[in-house]
Amino acid sequence: MILVYRVSYLPVEGAVEIWSWIGMFFVELWFSFYWFITQLVRWNPIYRYTFKDRLSQRYEKDLPGVDIFVCTADPEIEPPTMVINTVLSMMAYDYPPEKLSVYLSDDGGSDLTFYAMLEASRFSKHWLPFCKKLKIQPRSPEAYFRTALEPLDDPNKAKEWLFVKKLYIDMKFQIEATTKLGKVPEEIRKEHKGFREWNFISSRRDHQTILEILIDGRDPQAMDNEGQPLPTLVYLAREKRPQYPHNFKAGAMNALIRVSSRISNSPIILNVDCDMYSNNSYSVRDALCFFMDEEKGREIGYIQYPQAFENITKNDIYCNSLNIEMEVDFPGLDGNGGPLYIGSGCFHRREALCGRRYSNENKVDWKEGNGRKVKESAGVLEEVCRILASCTYEANTEWGKEMGLKYGCPVEDVITGLSVQCKGWRSMYFIPERKGFLGLAPTTLLQTLVQHKRWSEGDFQILITRHSPFLLGHKRIPLKLQLSYCIYLLWPTSWFAVLYYLVVPPLCLLKGISLFPKLSSPWIQSFAYAIFANRAYGLVEFVWSGGTIQGWWNGQRIWVFKRTTSHLFGFFDAIRKLLGFSASTFVITTKVAEEDVSERYEKEKMEFGVSSPMFNILATLALLNMFSFVGGIKMLIMDVESKVLDLLALQIILCGLLVLINLPIYQGLFFRKDSGRMPNSVTYKSITVSLLACSIALY
């Protein structure tokens, strides 16, 4: 009805009026199309459940090996203590330890991270039996001891609890002290041969491949302090790649796939980011309930778990919880043919990740790779695997193209998952009752916007290249799944529609041009329904997904911010990349924050603090709508016959809502005195540009 209204009441005179009206028609047409895509995704959600007791009854002796890949890149923004907590939580899964292998890829090539891994391998001999004996959750030492209380009901358990906690605190202190010092003391370097590798490194950005097997799970003598076998633990710092520097994670994953195929060769691979510790010790068994299903299991290429974060504030100030995406969109994607692969918390079938096409003739031997017979010494394996992990090994091969994760795209995970689906494999989405993995979300506005800029750039790059689901997926995946991908691939293209709605109606308000029906017109009902029914539904949906009313309002704010900055920059960066004017870059989200920044984040005060083109845009739009709103109120006050209210009410309401949304911007520009306020340069630029725009509209 809104579109019918636009066509029926097109102005017949005045160039500004006509073109503004035509622009509104196309913008609302775009919103309608995107709404249709959203409904298509949410029409048929699937929520899955597992029965782990049946898995144990049928297959406990035949459970397959599982290789776990953890990737890190910089010891400064991804502290070694955080990395080893993730590693230890993976080693402590409720799963036969002789069938687990944990691989850490350190693209930072840091001896500090290697030292932390060495300490973690020693601590694991106490931590793993402690976890299993007390059946604790979660199995990240930091996360567990942060909230757990000493078991006072049993003196023996209390004694062991205090002992293990002291071991962890001592280890953490040593690692953090060494990290702060910036180098590993000489006496510690002499304890392990692996430190000699750093004698030949000129810089962290230029070094040879380093591979050390810290715990050889194939060795019968690899036992914890209670005589039980330990998982394999491997450290890898691969040789630096001259090509695709922004795809460090894809390169790291591909190197780990090659290396693990020689050491453990498990048929199932789990990959996680270094901050995504295991929050559920049964996640592996949950995943295997799907892979080992007698009827459909052999069709599954990967199983994606939700992303969740432990540092989200009560009202989710930056809307980083991704609740709607994880709780609503992804079950819908599962119903339409399978979820996207989102880079972390995903279980893969090795053969699917290595490029093999699905066939009904595929046979699964879950016993393969489960043996622990020593065929080669650890030293020989290390030498062989260094070659497998080198850049020269994959030169002129299908790695990064048809095998492993794909190179050349900022969202290599999405394009890799699409490729797996196009080879005939199914993907599934599983939301466990207890969250499987917990990570760290960005704690500043700029980090959030930059992260979404990378996502939107990569998504749009997929859409406009041969990797588009409509080209790559033609006749290979269902049409409804091809369309479902667009809910994210079309993110960057929404910048124009949102920016138009934030600029043109306010400027037309100052000029007295009406772009919406009069309050007395029956057409107002269509706009009122579209606005209020849609927002009410979104509010109910958000609260149902675990959010708060204030969190929903924060989400509306970030929705506007992302679409006028992240998606705008992502769109043009993707175009420049396509035309060959620039290369994509990968920006790692920092996992640590300064103390004052953390305090403001906990208090839910929006963080600005630095100059950025994104902040220039946000501040200018905020001031433009404030000036227009003031102008509209002035017209209302001076209007004796109430014609302005009838004619321009919706535009005034729109500006008023945008003023409310931008309240943190105004505080940062004019009222805050802390270091998180808007820089003066942003204030001066935004005032100048917004006043200039208003002056042009008036005169």
XYZ file of C-alpha atoms in Angstrom:
699
model
C 0.000 0.000 0.000
C 2.900 2.340 0.656
C 4.245 1.700 -2.852
C 0.770 2.223 -4.331
C 0.564 5.526 -2.464
C 3.944 6.623 -3.861
C 2.865 5.896 -7.435
C -0.610 7.409 -7.017
C 0.457 10.709 -5.448
C 3.624 11.555 -7.374
C 3.979 15.388 -7.401
C 3.448 17.027 -10.769
C 5.489 20.190 -10.227
C 8.672 21.216 -8.466
C 11.904 19.382 -9.341
C 12.938 18.954 -5.702
C 9.543 17.577 -4.754
C 9.406 15.157 -7.719
C 12.913 13.738 -7.324
C 12.640 13.489 -3.552
C 9.378 11.571 -3.978
C 10.873 9.227 -6.608
C 13.822 8.593 -4.305
C 11.440 7.704 -1.477
C 9.650 5.257 -3.776
C 12.830 3.359 -4.637
C 14.055 3.408 -1.034
C 10.770 1.942 0.222
C 10.803 -0.559 -2.631
C 14.217 -1.671 -1.400
C 13.010 -1.959 2.210
C 10.073 -4.062 0.981
C 12.354 -6.394 -0.959
C 14.699 -6.847 1.994
C 11.705 -7.477 4.266
C 10.622 -10.216 1.858
C 14.079 -11.856 2.052
C 13.941 -11.669 5.852
C 10.533 -13.365 5.970
C 11.730 -16.044 3.564
C 14.544 -16.901 5.979
C 12.339 -16.911 9.081
C 9.403 -18.813 7.623
C 10.599 -22.341 8.382
C 13.055 -22.497 11.319
C 14.463 -25.808 12.550
C 15.522 -26.423 16.156
C 17.456 -29.643 16.727
C 18.014 -31.847 19.776
C 20.496 -34.619 20.526
C 20.479 -37.841 22.536
C 24.050 -38.312 23.735
C 23.194 -41.379 25.832
C 22.236 -43.280 22.681
C 25.517 -42.249 21.051
C 27.434 -43.730 23.983
C 25.381 -46.932 23.983
C 25.926 -47.589 20.297
C 29.330 -46.181 19.419
C 31.421 -45.494 22.543
C 34.208 -47.856 21.417
C 34.082 -46.597 17.831
C 33.997 -42.856 18.444
C 36.105 -41.079 15.814
C 39.141 -38.936 16.417
C 38.584 -35.178 16.558
C 41.169 -32.563 15.590
C 40.683 -29.123 17.150
C 42.180 -26.048 15.483
C 42.767 -22.831 17.457
C 44.065 -19.759 15.607
C 45.807 -16.696 17.054
C 47.713 -13.917 15.361
C 49.031 -11.294 17.777
C 50.148 -11.754 21.414
C 49.474 -8.083 22.204
C 45.771 -7.968 21.303
C 45.219 -11.698 21.915
C 47.041 -12.316 25.225
C 48.729 -15.736 25.687
C 46.767 -16.380 28.917
C 43.518 -16.076 26.972
C 44.831 -18.379 24.243
C 45.867 -21.159 26.619
C 42.538 -20.999 28.454
C 40.860 -21.759 25.147
C 43.344 -24.573 24.466
C 42.919 -26.115 27.936
C 39.132 -26.022 27.656
C 39.373 -27.931 24.367
C 41.748 -30.519 25.802
C 39.312 -31.152 28.671
C 36.297 -32.202 26.590
C 34.246 -35.107 27.952
C 35.668 -37.388 25.272
C 38.326 -40.111 25.115
C 41.546 -38.053 25.353
C 43.476 -40.411 23.088
C 41.037 -39.415 20.308
C 41.527 -35.660 20.779
C 44.255 -33.579 19.143
C 44.565 -29.828 19.716
C 46.541 -27.662 17.272
C 47.398 -24.014 17.866
C 48.333 -21.885 14.862
C 50.267 -18.811 15.995
C 50.536 -16.384 13.096
C 52.235 -13.962 15.447
C 55.203 -16.341 15.606
C 55.649 -15.359 19.251
C 57.951 -17.168 21.661
C 55.714 -15.735 24.394
C 52.764 -17.706 23.055
C 54.939 -20.796 22.695
C 56.079 -20.405 26.298
C 52.437 -20.111 27.430
C 51.603 -23.284 25.485
C 54.510 -25.103 27.124
C 53.222 -24.114 30.571
C 49.686 -25.139 29.582
C 50.910 -28.588 28.519
C 52.367 -29.087 31.998
C 49.303 -27.729 33.774
C 46.998 -29.967 31.686
C 48.344 -33.024 33.536
C 46.572 -31.714 36.641
C 43.705 -29.831 35.013
C 42.219 -32.647 32.916
C 41.762 -35.196 35.738
C 40.495 -32.375 37.993
C 37.785 -31.484 35.441
C 36.657 -35.063 35.006
C 36.694 -35.893 38.711
C 34.602 -32.873 39.748
C 32.617 -32.746 36.438
C 33.062 -28.983 36.290
C 31.655 -26.532 33.749
C 33.127 -24.582 32.019
C 36.554 -26.134 31.566
C 38.471 -22.945 30.952
C 40.457 -22.421 34.196
C 40.040 -18.645 34.096
C 36.291 -18.803 33.527
C 35.797 -21.551 36.101
C 37.810 -20.097 38.984
C 36.332 -16.641 38.359
C 32.914 -17.805 39.553
C 33.284 -21.224 41.217
C 33.292 -21.674 44.983
C 35.448 -24.050 46.984
C 33.627 -27.390 47.612
C 33.399 -27.210 51.407
C 31.308 -30.371 51.760
C 34.273 -32.665 50.989
C 37.718 -31.958 52.592
C 39.596 -34.020 50.000
C 37.926 -32.258 47.082
C 38.493 -28.898 48.771
C 42.188 -29.660 49.169
C 42.540 -30.651 45.523
C 40.472 -27.642 44.441
C 42.797 -25.239 46.273
C 45.872 -27.047 44.947
C 44.786 -26.829 41.309
C 43.665 -23.230 41.706
C 47.074 -22.300 43.124
C 48.776 -24.083 40.224
C 46.703 -22.061 37.776
C 47.272 -18.734 39.531
C 51.018 -19.378 39.658
C 51.089 -20.326 35.973
C 49.023 -17.287 35.008
C 51.290 -14.989 37.032
C 54.422 -16.399 35.380
C 52.971 -16.076 31.880
C 51.691 -12.532 32.410
C 54.973 -11.463 34.005
C 56.910 -12.886 31.054
C 54.510 -11.266 28.584
C 54.897 -7.894 30.320
C 58.690 -8.318 30.218
C 58.426 -8.942 26.479
C 60.837 -11.857 26.351
C 61.287 -15.335 27.754
C 64.087 -15.505 30.377
C 67.163 -17.454 29.347
C 66.801 -20.071 32.084
C 63.315 -20.925 30.784
C 64.495 -21.034 27.154
C 66.930 -23.796 28.087
C 64.083 -26.023 29.311
C 62.758 -26.856 25.819
C 64.488 -27.314 22.485
C 61.696 -25.457 20.715
C 62.963 -22.072 21.889
C 66.023 -22.524 19.674
C 63.807 -21.838 16.664
C 63.556 -18.197 17.687
C 67.327 -17.789 17.430
C 66.874 -17.728 13.644
C 63.960 -15.289 13.519
C 64.629 -11.734 12.381
C 61.076 -10.560 13.069
C 57.612 -11.926 13.851
C 56.573 -11.035 10.325
C 59.433 -12.923 8.674
C 60.376 -16.363 9.919
C 60.671 -20.009 9.059
C 57.971 -22.553 9.844
C 58.061 -23.569 13.517
C 56.308 -26.756 14.589
C 56.604 -28.421 17.972
C 54.677 -31.415 19.315
C 54.308 -30.458 22.984
C 52.324 -33.580 23.909
C 52.595 -36.618 21.652
C 49.266 -38.354 22.139
C 50.530 -41.349 20.144
C 53.115 -42.012 22.828
C 51.832 -44.418 25.523
C 53.877 -42.445 28.052
C 51.867 -39.253 27.446
C 49.864 -39.497 30.669
C 48.327 -37.099 33.172
C 49.159 -37.262 36.885
C 46.590 -40.037 37.381
C 47.919 -42.270 34.624
C 45.284 -41.449 31.993
C 46.245 -40.621 28.382
C 46.556 -36.996 27.300
C 45.376 -35.426 24.032
C 47.946 -34.536 21.408
C 49.032 -30.886 21.635
C 50.826 -29.177 18.728
C 52.171 -25.639 18.272
C 52.556 -24.221 14.749
C 53.912 -20.870 13.569
C 53.782 -21.100 9.803
C 56.057 -19.398 7.352
C 54.765 -15.990 6.342
C 52.757 -15.864 3.128
C 53.573 -13.173 0.553
C 50.102 -13.530 -1.011
C 46.697 -12.861 0.553
C 48.038 -11.343 3.801
C 44.476 -10.531 4.888
C 43.547 -14.222 4.838
C 45.857 -15.233 7.659
C 43.134 -17.358 9.213
C 42.410 -19.250 5.986
C 46.119 -19.882 5.492
C 46.498 -21.006 9.103
C 43.546 -23.385 8.802
C 44.863 -24.873 5.564
C 48.300 -25.391 7.082
C 46.714 -27.113 10.081
C 44.642 -29.363 7.814
C 47.819 -30.504 6.017
C 49.809 -30.930 9.242
C 47.054 -32.742 11.167
C 46.531 -35.178 8.302
C 50.019 -36.510 9.003
C 49.882 -36.511 12.808
C 46.321 -37.538 13.728
C 44.219 -37.438 10.546
C 40.938 -37.356 12.458
C 37.795 -37.437 10.284
C 36.199 -34.596 12.284
C 37.708 -31.106 12.644
C 36.564 -28.393 15.054
C 37.860 -24.868 14.583
C 37.558 -22.013 17.077
C 38.989 -18.538 17.510
C 41.550 -18.122 20.269
C 39.058 -16.281 22.509
C 36.241 -18.822 22.026
C 36.751 -21.169 24.952
C 34.610 -24.274 25.370
C 31.695 -23.595 27.686
C 30.139 -27.047 27.269
C 32.259 -30.170 27.705
C 29.738 -32.263 25.741
C 29.886 -30.263 22.502
C 31.914 -32.911 20.681
C 29.408 -35.626 21.560
C 26.519 -33.375 20.498
C 28.118 -32.867 17.090
C 28.772 -36.570 16.637
C 25.084 -37.285 17.230
C 24.582 -35.680 13.809
C 27.654 -36.983 12.007
C 27.073 -40.579 13.169
C 23.340 -40.626 12.505
C 22.591 -43.824 10.573
C 20.195 -42.231 8.080
C 21.436 -38.705 7.324
C 24.823 -38.481 8.993
C 26.927 -39.230 5.946
C 25.428 -36.222 4.102
C 26.615 -33.657 6.645
C 29.610 -31.501 5.704
C 29.659 -29.240 8.761
C 27.694 -28.403 11.899
C 27.670 -24.767 12.959
C 27.223 -23.786 16.616
C 26.010 -20.300 17.630
C 28.496 -17.588 18.452
C 28.046 -16.268 21.972
C 30.014 -13.828 24.120
C 30.678 -13.626 27.827
C 31.377 -9.882 28.036
C 28.038 -8.566 26.745
C 26.638 -5.843 28.994
C 23.140 -6.142 30.433
C 21.569 -4.035 27.690
C 24.099 -4.948 24.978
C 25.165 -1.391 24.225
C 26.765 -2.228 20.853
C 24.316 -4.984 19.864
C 27.154 -7.509 19.656
C 25.267 -10.451 21.144
C 23.911 -11.378 17.678
C 20.880 -12.863 19.440
C 18.462 -12.412 16.545
C 20.942 -13.806 14.024
C 21.815 -16.801 16.189
C 18.370 -17.582 17.632
C 16.109 -16.655 14.704
C 17.927 -16.261 11.385
C 20.204 -19.291 11.519
C 17.463 -21.806 12.408
C 15.626 -20.349 9.399
C 18.682 -20.817 7.199
C 18.858 -24.406 8.448
C 15.260 -24.909 7.343
C 16.033 -23.486 3.897
C 18.964 -25.778 3.198
C 21.702 -25.138 5.744
C 23.374 -22.380 7.752
C 26.411 -20.352 6.741
C 29.821 -21.288 8.081
C 30.769 -18.333 10.299
C 34.402 -19.112 11.061
C 34.333 -20.352 14.646
C 32.555 -23.008 16.692
C 32.095 -25.243 13.649
C 32.598 -29.009 13.328
C 33.719 -30.092 9.855
C 33.942 -33.411 8.100
C 37.590 -33.484 6.987
C 36.871 -34.817 3.504
C 34.269 -32.100 2.880
C 36.661 -29.359 4.000
C 39.388 -30.845 1.795
C 37.283 -30.418 -1.337
C 35.728 -33.844 -1.833
C 32.281 -33.894 -3.409
C 29.428 -35.695 -1.712
C 28.397 -39.004 -3.199
C 25.934 -41.650 -2.120
C 28.812 -44.073 -2.454
C 30.789 -42.369 0.298
C 31.625 -44.808 3.053
C 32.533 -43.668 6.549
C 34.997 -45.643 8.628
C 34.872 -43.977 12.028
C 37.622 -46.235 13.333
C 40.131 -44.736 10.917
C 42.681 -42.578 12.693
C 41.731 -43.833 16.143
C 44.843 -45.905 16.736
C 47.791 -44.637 18.767
C 50.514 -46.764 17.280
C 53.777 -44.868 16.953
C 54.839 -45.033 13.307
C 57.326 -42.167 13.387
C 59.153 -40.395 16.144
C 57.976 -36.933 17.161
C 61.206 -35.467 15.761
C 60.692 -37.002 12.326
C 57.043 -35.934 12.312
C 57.996 -32.361 13.158
C 60.415 -32.169 10.239
C 57.893 -33.605 7.784
C 55.106 -31.345 9.019
C 57.260 -28.225 8.708
C 57.395 -28.905 5.001
C 53.645 -29.501 4.813
C 52.997 -26.164 6.574
C 55.311 -24.107 4.353
C 54.102 -21.708 1.688
C 55.985 -23.540 -1.050
C 54.087 -26.756 -0.375
C 50.752 -25.316 -1.532
C 52.157 -23.308 -4.462
C 50.425 -24.170 -7.753
C 47.952 -26.449 -5.974
C 44.224 -26.328 -5.284
C 44.737 -25.249 -1.659
C 42.805 -22.058 -1.049
C 40.761 -22.625 -4.218
C 39.057 -26.025 -4.205
C 40.675 -27.434 -1.065
C 40.497 -26.047 2.452
C 39.425 -22.506 3.256
C 39.238 -20.082 0.344
C 41.681 -17.227 -0.186
C 41.011 -13.768 -1.543
C 37.927 -12.755 0.479
C 37.654 -11.022 3.892
C 34.929 -13.515 4.892
C 36.687 -16.690 3.821
C 34.456 -18.687 6.145
C 31.207 -17.789 4.354
C 32.596 -18.521 0.902
C 34.085 -21.801 2.135
C 30.768 -22.951 3.604
C 28.966 -22.067 0.376
C 31.517 -24.078 -1.611
C 31.001 -27.106 0.653
C 27.222 -26.871 0.189
C 27.641 -26.580 -3.585
C 29.607 -29.845 -3.583
C 26.504 -31.641 -2.350
C 27.138 -31.656 1.413
C 24.479 -30.592 3.909
C 25.137 -28.214 6.757
C 23.256 -28.120 10.045
C 22.785 -25.672 12.887
C 22.613 -26.732 16.503
C 21.749 -24.633 19.561
C 22.650 -26.616 22.710
C 20.889 -25.965 26.004
C 24.228 -24.855 27.469
C 26.152 -22.548 25.146
C 28.919 -24.410 23.398
C 31.484 -21.603 23.098
C 31.954 -18.198 24.697
C 34.129 -15.459 23.245
C 34.831 -11.755 23.604
C 32.828 -9.118 21.748
C 34.225 -5.671 20.814
C 34.050 -3.166 23.680
C 34.117 0.105 21.722
C 31.889 1.549 19.029
C 34.712 1.893 16.504
C 35.779 -1.754 16.949
C 32.194 -2.819 16.335
C 31.834 -0.670 13.220
C 35.200 -1.783 11.788
C 34.326 -5.439 12.352
C 31.008 -5.014 10.546
C 32.755 -3.098 7.788
C 34.970 -6.149 7.127
C 31.967 -8.474 7.183
C 29.927 -6.307 4.834
C 32.850 -5.821 2.436
C 33.386 -9.567 2.224
C 29.680 -10.332 1.881
C 29.237 -7.873 -0.972
C 32.413 -9.146 -2.617
C 30.865 -12.619 -2.676
C 27.607 -11.279 -4.147
C 29.225 -9.468 -7.102
C 31.793 -12.116 -8.081
C 31.656 -15.633 -9.490
C 31.293 -16.888 -5.916
C 27.759 -15.512 -5.727
C 25.259 -18.147 -4.536
C 23.264 -17.414 -7.705
C 26.237 -18.382 -9.898
C 28.222 -20.867 -7.830
C 25.058 -22.339 -6.337
C 22.966 -22.444 -9.526
C 21.282 -25.882 -9.653
C 23.559 -27.001 -6.803
C 21.736 -25.606 -3.792
C 18.002 -24.783 -3.427
C 16.828 -21.402 -4.721
C 15.429 -20.558 -1.281
C 18.929 -21.052 0.175
C 20.434 -18.868 -2.543
C 17.963 -16.141 -1.604
C 18.554 -16.759 2.105
C 22.233 -15.908 1.715
C 21.107 -12.444 0.609
C 19.986 -11.543 4.132
C 23.707 -10.958 4.795
C 25.162 -10.490 1.298
C 22.857 -7.493 0.743
C 23.918 -5.761 3.978
C 26.261 -3.307 2.239
C 23.717 -2.260 -0.373
C 21.325 -0.988 2.306
C 23.520 2.028 3.061
C 21.920 4.185 0.365
C 18.339 3.537 1.459
C 19.051 4.258 5.128
C 21.206 7.296 4.380
C 18.516 8.671 2.084
C 15.882 8.315 4.818
C 18.172 10.079 7.289
C 19.015 13.025 5.018
C 16.231 13.803 2.536
C 13.115 13.872 4.808
C 14.827 16.169 7.392
C 16.032 18.591 4.702
C 12.611 18.554 3.032
C 11.087 19.280 6.446
C 13.134 22.477 6.695
C 11.899 23.467 3.244
C 8.286 22.613 4.088
C 8.055 19.781 1.557
C 5.842 16.874 2.652
C 6.991 13.360 1.764
C 4.350 11.413 3.707
C 0.516 11.395 3.852
C -1.354 13.957 5.885
C -2.545 12.903 9.337
C -6.106 13.291 8.057
C -5.477 10.979 5.084
C -6.455 7.268 5.241
C -3.066 6.464 3.648
C -1.436 7.257 6.994
C -2.609 3.856 8.224
C -0.239 1.997 5.881
C 2.790 3.911 7.146
C 1.688 3.620 10.770
C 1.277 -0.125 10.432
C 4.628 -0.569 8.691
C 6.381 1.451 11.363
C 4.742 0.330 14.575
C 3.778 -3.286 13.778
C 7.239 -4.034 12.451
C 8.967 -2.457 15.464
C 6.607 -4.177 17.900
C 7.293 -7.539 16.301
C 11.035 -6.836 16.415
C 10.796 -5.947 20.114
C 8.950 -9.173 20.979
C 11.440 -11.160 18.914
C 14.401 -9.522 20.652
C 13.041 -10.099 24.155
C 12.151 -13.708 23.257
C 15.792 -14.187 22.194
C 17.002 -13.178 25.647
C 17.391 -9.402 25.275
C 15.959 -6.464 27.209
C 13.771 -3.569 26.093
C 16.691 -1.160 26.499
C 18.846 -3.644 24.584
C 16.331 -3.579 21.739
C 16.510 0.216 21.640
C 20.307 0.030 21.580
C 19.939 -2.390 18.684
C 17.867 0.164 16.733
C 20.644 2.698 17.292
C 23.419 0.379 16.147
C 21.286 -0.677 13.166
C 21.325 2.938 11.989
C 25.023 3.417 12.805
C 26.172 0.297 10.941
C 24.169 0.992 7.815
C 25.423 4.537 7.466
C 29.092 3.757 8.160
C 30.174 0.093 8.134
C 28.054 -0.855 5.162
C 28.847 2.345 3.306
C 32.609 1.846 3.591
C 32.317 -1.898 3.029
C 30.348 -1.318 -0.181
C 32.884 1.037 -1.726
C 35.888 -0.980 -0.560
C 34.421 -4.048 -2.270
C 33.903 -2.033 -5.467
C 37.474 -0.724 -5.332
C 38.757 -4.244 -4.788
C 36.737 -5.503 -7.758
C 38.157 -2.752 -9.977
C 41.689 -3.491 -8.799
C 42.266 -0.176 -7.024
C 42.913 -1.687 -3.597
C 43.399 -4.953 -1.763
C 41.278 -6.186 1.107
C 42.762 -5.926 4.563
C 42.042 -8.012 7.627
C 41.772 -6.116 10.924
C 41.946 -8.262 14.045
C 39.528 -7.230 16.756
C 41.459 -6.522 19.925
C 40.586 -8.767 22.856
C 41.917 -6.424 25.563
C 40.928 -2.897 26.575
C 42.381 -0.149 28.723
C 41.010 0.077 32.240
C 39.048 3.321 31.730
C 37.572 1.989 28.474
C 36.470 -1.191 30.254
C 34.873 0.850 33.057
C 32.860 2.922 30.608
C 31.839 -0.225 28.750
C 30.563 -1.823 31.960
C 28.597 1.366 32.693
C 27.241 1.241 29.119
C 28.657 4.617 28.149
C 29.298 4.729 24.421
C 32.993 4.958 23.549
C 34.266 7.384 20.902
C 37.666 8.784 21.887
C 39.413 8.774 18.491
C 38.964 10.553 15.183
C 37.410 8.470 12.433
C 35.576 9.148 9.163
C 32.820 6.945 10.539
C 32.342 9.261 13.517
C 32.295 12.280 11.170
C 29.332 10.750 9.331
C 27.457 9.766 12.505
C 27.918 13.172 14.123
C 26.899 15.054 10.971
C 23.714 12.996 10.550
C 22.870 13.423 14.236
C 23.223 17.227 14.078
C 21.368 17.458 10.767
C 18.338 15.694 12.251
C 18.534 17.748 15.442
C 18.543 21.035 13.501
C 15.670 19.811 11.313
C 13.675 18.681 14.342
C 14.133 22.078 15.986
C 13.061 23.732 12.718
C 9.971 21.517 12.539
C 8.978 22.314 16.138
C 9.422 26.007 15.405
C 7.058 25.720 12.420
C 4.501 23.926 14.617
C 4.623 26.666 17.237
C 4.267 29.453 14.678
C 1.470 27.672 12.758
C -1.846 29.072 13.953
C -4.087 26.975 11.674
C -2.355 23.628 12.471
C -1.695 22.948 8.782
C 1.946 22.061 9.516
C 0.922 19.362 11.974
C -1.378 17.747 9.415
C 1.136 18.068 6.566
C 4.519 17.372 8.165
C 3.733 15.322 11.272
C 5.440 12.111 10.117
C 8.634 13.927 9.123
C 8.767 15.677 12.490
C 8.208 12.353 14.266
C 10.931 10.736 12.143
C 13.416 13.478 13.054
C 12.391 13.231 16.700
C 13.039 9.476 16.756
C 16.440 10.000 15.161
C 17.252 12.625 17.776
C 16.428 10.102 20.508
C 18.546 7.464 18.776
C 21.477 9.877 18.587
C 21.430 11.046 22.218
C 24.809 9.341 22.954
C 26.267 11.231 19.976
C 25.133 14.587 21.382
C 26.536 13.691 24.785
C 29.855 12.776 23.210
C 29.936 15.982 21.180
C 28.956 18.553 23.801
C 28.593 17.277 27.361
C 31.122 14.573 28.204
C 34.555 15.454 29.562
C 36.158 11.993 29.774
C 38.597 10.568 27.235
C 35.775 8.628 25.576
C 34.092 11.793 24.253
C 34.032 12.825 20.594
C 37.308 14.482 19.520
C 37.060 18.221 18.893
C 37.986 17.757 15.228
C 34.890 15.600 14.718
C 32.715 18.165 16.509
C 33.914 21.082 14.376
C 33.620 19.187 11.077
C 30.143 17.824 11.801
C 28.770 21.200 12.900
C 30.128 22.878 9.770
C 28.796 20.279 7.328
C 25.359 19.943 8.961
C 24.832 23.728 9.130
C 25.897 24.045 5.507
C 23.387 21.359 4.460
C 20.579 23.044 6.415
C 21.454 26.439 4.923
C 21.278 25.042 1.393
C 17.898 23.448 2.161
C 16.507 26.719 3.537
C 17.781 29.045 0.877
